[in-house]
Structures are given as C-alpha cells and as structure tokens.
PDB file of C-alpha atoms in Angstrom:
ATOM      1  CA  UNK A  26     -10.036   7.103  15.579  1.00  0.00           C
ATOM      2  CA  UNK A  27     -10.021   3.784  17.415  1.00  0.00           C
ATOM      3  CA  UNK A  28      -7.646   0.855  16.923  1.00  0.00           C
ATOM      4  CA  UNK A  29     -10.086  -0.957  14.667  1.00  0.00           C
ATOM      5  CA  UNK A  30     -10.471   1.950  12.257  1.00  0.00           C
ATOM      6  CA  UNK A  31      -8.913   1.966   8.819  1.00  0.00           C
ATOM      7  CA  UNK A  32     -10.227   4.182   6.068  1.00  0.00           C
ATOM      8  CA  UNK A  33      -9.263   2.918   2.618  1.00  0.00           C
ATOM      9  CA  UNK A  34     -10.037   5.320  -0.211  1.00  0.00           C
ATOM     10  CA  UNK A  35      -9.178   4.647  -3.843  1.00  0.00           C
ATOM     11  CA  UNK A  36      -9.122   7.021  -6.780  1.00  0.00           C
ATOM     12  CA  UNK A  37      -8.319   6.116 -10.383  1.00  0.00           C
ATOM     13  CA  UNK A  38      -6.054   8.591 -12.140  1.00  0.00           C
ATOM     14  CA  UNK A  39      -5.455   7.619 -15.772  1.00  0.00           C
ATOM     15  CA  UNK A  40      -4.478   3.934 -15.526  1.00  0.00           C
ATOM     16  CA  UNK A  41      -3.164   4.096 -11.957  1.00  0.00           C
ATOM     17  CA  UNK A  42      -5.112   3.462  -8.785  1.00  0.00           C
ATOM     18  CA  UNK A  43      -4.152   5.685  -5.850  1.00  0.00           C
ATOM     19  CA  UNK A  44      -5.168   4.177  -2.536  1.00  0.00           C
ATOM     20  CA  UNK A  45      -4.852   6.110   0.720  1.00  0.00           C
ATOM     21  CA  UNK A  46      -4.741   4.306   4.036  1.00  0.00           C
ATOM     22  CA  UNK A  47      -5.814   6.290   7.085  1.00  0.00           C
ATOM     23  CA  UNK A  48      -5.747   4.818  10.570  1.00  0.00           C
ATOM     24  CA  UNK A  49      -4.370   1.540  11.823  1.00  0.00           C
ATOM     25  CA  UNK A  50      -3.373  -1.579   9.915  1.00  0.00           C
ATOM     26  CA  UNK A  51      -3.782  -4.479  12.334  1.00  0.00           C
ATOM     27  CA  UNK A  52      -5.565  -7.807  12.798  1.00  0.00           C
ATOM     28  CA  UNK A  53      -8.949  -6.043  12.726  1.00  0.00           C
ATOM     29  CA  UNK A  54      -8.323  -4.070   9.532  1.00  0.00           C
ATOM     30  CA  UNK A  55      -5.798  -6.058   7.453  1.00  0.00           C
ATOM     31  CA  UNK A  56      -8.388  -8.052   5.487  1.00  0.00           C
ATOM     32  CA  UNK A  57     -10.208  -4.878   4.419  1.00  0.00           C
ATOM     33  CA  UNK A  58      -6.935  -3.407   3.157  1.00  0.00           C
ATOM     34  CA  UNK A  59      -5.919  -6.542   1.254  1.00  0.00           C
ATOM     35  CA  UNK A  60      -9.329  -6.920  -0.398  1.00  0.00           C
ATOM     36  CA  UNK A  61      -9.472  -3.303  -1.565  1.00  0.00           C
ATOM     37  CA  UNK A  62      -5.921  -3.144  -2.914  1.00  0.00           C
ATOM     38  CA  UNK A  63      -6.095  -6.604  -4.518  1.00  0.00           C
ATOM     39  CA  UNK A  64      -9.261  -5.531  -6.322  1.00  0.00           C
ATOM     40  CA  UNK A  65      -7.453  -2.487  -7.767  1.00  0.00           C
ATOM     41  CA  UNK A  66      -4.442  -4.613  -8.753  1.00  0.00           C
ATOM     42  CA  UNK A  67      -6.633  -6.530 -11.198  1.00  0.00           C
ATOM     43  CA  UNK A  68      -6.828  -3.362 -13.315  1.00  0.00           C
ATOM     44  CA  UNK A  69      -3.368  -1.830 -13.053  1.00  0.00           C
ATOM     45  CA  UNK A  70      -0.612  -0.409 -10.912  1.00  0.00           C
ATOM     46  CA  UNK A  71      -1.426   0.844  -7.417  1.00  0.00           C
ATOM     47  CA  UNK A  72       0.133   3.714  -5.532  1.00  0.00           C
ATOM     48  CA  UNK A  73      -0.326   3.249  -1.790  1.00  0.00           C
ATOM     49  CA  UNK A  74      -0.249   6.570   0.045  1.00  0.00           C
ATOM     50  CA  UNK A  75       0.601   5.802   3.665  1.00  0.00           C
ATOM     51  CA  UNK A  76       0.904   9.376   4.941  1.00  0.00           C
ATOM     52  CA  UNK A  77      -2.004   8.977   7.360  1.00  0.00           C
ATOM     53  CA  UNK A  78      -1.291   5.403   8.418  1.00  0.00           C
ATOM     54  CA  UNK A  79      -0.743   5.608  12.172  1.00  0.00           C
ATOM     55  CA  UNK A  80       0.266   2.092  13.099  1.00  0.00           C
ATOM     56  CA  UNK A  81       1.254  -1.188  11.468  1.00  0.00           C
ATOM     57  CA  UNK A  82       1.203  -4.367  13.543  1.00  0.00           C
ATOM     58  CA  UNK A  83       2.468  -7.833  12.655  1.00  0.00           C
ATOM     59  CA  UNK A  84      -0.855  -8.550  10.911  1.00  0.00           C
ATOM     60  CA  UNK A  85      -0.382  -5.343   8.943  1.00  0.00           C
ATOM     61  CA  UNK A  86       3.057  -6.517   7.814  1.00  0.00           C
ATOM     62  CA  UNK A  87       1.509  -9.829   6.753  1.00  0.00           C
ATOM     63  CA  UNK A  88      -1.091  -7.868   4.768  1.00  0.00           C
ATOM     64  CA  UNK A  89       1.723  -6.076   2.926  1.00  0.00           C
ATOM     65  CA  UNK A  90       3.381  -9.427   2.187  1.00  0.00           C
ATOM     66  CA  UNK A  91       0.092 -10.760   0.834  1.00  0.00           C
ATOM     67  CA  UNK A  92      -0.254  -7.674  -1.360  1.00  0.00           C
ATOM     68  CA  UNK A  93       3.267  -8.187  -2.666  1.00  0.00           C
ATOM     69  CA  UNK A  94       2.322 -11.720  -3.730  1.00  0.00           C
ATOM     70  CA  UNK A  95      -0.904 -10.451  -5.327  1.00  0.00           C
ATOM     71  CA  UNK A  96       1.015  -7.800  -7.275  1.00  0.00           C
ATOM     72  CA  UNK A  97       3.410 -10.448  -8.555  1.00  0.00           C
ATOM     73  CA  UNK A  98       0.558 -12.742  -9.608  1.00  0.00           C
ATOM     74  CA  UNK A  99      -1.327  -9.910 -11.346  1.00  0.00           C
ATOM     75  CA  UNK A 100       1.899  -8.646 -12.949  1.00  0.00           C
ATOM     76  CA  UNK A 101       1.244  -5.146 -11.624  1.00  0.00           C
ATOM     77  CA  UNK A 102       3.217  -2.888  -9.325  1.00  0.00           C
ATOM     78  CA  UNK A 103       2.460  -1.472  -5.922  1.00  0.00           C
ATOM     79  CA  UNK A 104       4.416   1.683  -5.195  1.00  0.00           C
ATOM     80  CA  UNK A 105       4.513   3.144  -1.706  1.00  0.00           C
ATOM     81  CA  UNK A 106       4.621   6.872  -1.063  1.00  0.00           C
ATOM     82  CA  UNK A 107       4.595   9.139   2.008  1.00  0.00           C
ATOM     83  CA  UNK A 108       5.728   6.541   4.535  1.00  0.00           C
ATOM     84  CA  UNK A 109       5.632   7.811   8.119  1.00  0.00           C
ATOM     85  CA  UNK A 110       8.646   7.057  10.297  1.00  0.00           C
ATOM     86  CA  UNK A 111       6.622   4.545  12.349  1.00  0.00           C
ATOM     87  CA  UNK A 112       5.802   2.553   9.204  1.00  0.00           C
ATOM     88  CA  UNK A 113       9.423   2.650   8.001  1.00  0.00           C
ATOM     89  CA  UNK A 114      10.511   1.361  11.413  1.00  0.00           C
ATOM     90  CA  UNK A 115       7.909  -1.428  11.360  1.00  0.00           C
ATOM     91  CA  UNK A 116       9.102  -2.502   7.901  1.00  0.00           C
ATOM     92  CA  UNK A 117      12.716  -2.387   9.028  1.00  0.00           C
ATOM     93  CA  UNK A 118      12.069  -4.446  12.177  1.00  0.00           C
ATOM     94  CA  UNK A 119      10.113  -7.021  10.170  1.00  0.00           C
ATOM     95  CA  UNK A 120      12.850  -7.219   7.539  1.00  0.00           C
ATOM     96  CA  UNK A 121      10.579  -6.189   4.664  1.00  0.00           C
ATOM     97  CA  UNK A 122      12.103  -2.869   3.636  1.00  0.00           C
ATOM     98  CA  UNK A 123      12.519  -3.967   0.029  1.00  0.00           C
ATOM     99  CA  UNK A 124       9.077  -5.492  -0.425  1.00  0.00           C
ATOM    100  CA  UNK A 125       7.835  -2.605  -2.598  1.00  0.00           C
ATOM    101  CA  UNK A 126       9.406   0.283  -4.475  1.00  0.00           C
ATOM    102  CA  UNK A 127       9.164   3.471  -2.416  1.00  0.00           C
ATOM    103  CA  UNK A 128       8.757   6.756  -4.258  1.00  0.00           C
ATOM    104  CA  UNK A 129      10.114  10.037  -2.928  1.00  0.00           C
ATOM    105  CA  UNK A 130       6.890  11.862  -3.820  1.00  0.00           C
ATOM    106  CA  UNK A 131       3.632  11.493  -5.741  1.00  0.00           C
ATOM    107  CA  UNK A 132       5.158  12.607  -9.050  1.00  0.00           C
ATOM    108  CA  UNK A 133       7.894   9.979  -8.807  1.00  0.00           C
ATOM    109  CA  UNK A 134       5.295   7.359  -7.853  1.00  0.00           C
ATOM    110  CA  UNK A 135       3.259   8.086 -10.994  1.00  0.00           C
ATOM    111  CA  UNK A 136       6.367   7.830 -13.160  1.00  0.00           C
ATOM    112  CA  UNK A 137       7.218   4.469 -11.585  1.00  0.00           C
ATOM    113  CA  UNK A 138       3.638   3.232 -11.986  1.00  0.00           C
ATOM    114  CA  UNK A 139       3.426   4.248 -15.630  1.00  0.00           C
ATOM    115  CA  UNK A 140       6.563   2.228 -16.388  1.00  0.00           C
ATOM    116  CA  UNK A 141       4.905  -0.925 -15.079  1.00  0.00           C
ATOM    117  CA  UNK A 142       2.990  -1.551 -18.309  1.00  0.00           C
TER     118      UNK A 142
END
C-alpha cells in the first residue's frame, strides 16, 4: 500500500454506520475520508474503526477536526474504536485526544452509538 492509499469501507448495522479506514490518512486521502464519513453522518451515528489505519499526518488530524464539526452540526456521534498506538500518539501530539469518544471494543462502541439518538 502506497502513501496515497486509503480504503474507506462503510457498512450499516441497524441505525449505525461502521466505517473502517485502512491505509494512510494524509493530504492525499483526507478529503476522501471526510466526504465518506460526513455522508454517513447525515443518517446516524458513525463508528470509525481505525485498526488498520497506518499513519495520520497533520492533514489527517485536520480531517478528524472537520469530522468533529460535522458530527456536531448533524447532531450525531462519531465513536472511535481500535486505535493503533501510532494514531493515539498523533492525537496526543496534536492535542486532540478528547475530540471523539473512544470505545474499548466494538460492543461498547455500539452501545455508545445507540445512546446518541
């Protein structure tokens, strides 16, 4: 997988959209991520599974900030799950650790998402 690769796959489970990010979130892929997740936010809560996200750059952090604003405007939640250490470190260095609720596992994420309505 090259630096400009990001696979964004979304699956609707009940009223929750589960979006998996695989690859790199950077200046070449951030817009794709924002567009896909923002589209799902129109319909309900989103669980972002970051288990296979390899790298987050400054543009990736800005994409997460944009998504936070979109979630607020749409009055829906984005819950993060399966954060790799590299992503946690990027969030910490950028000072955005509390941007989204982080679930311990998928089951907890679904419980959090179902409370958003």
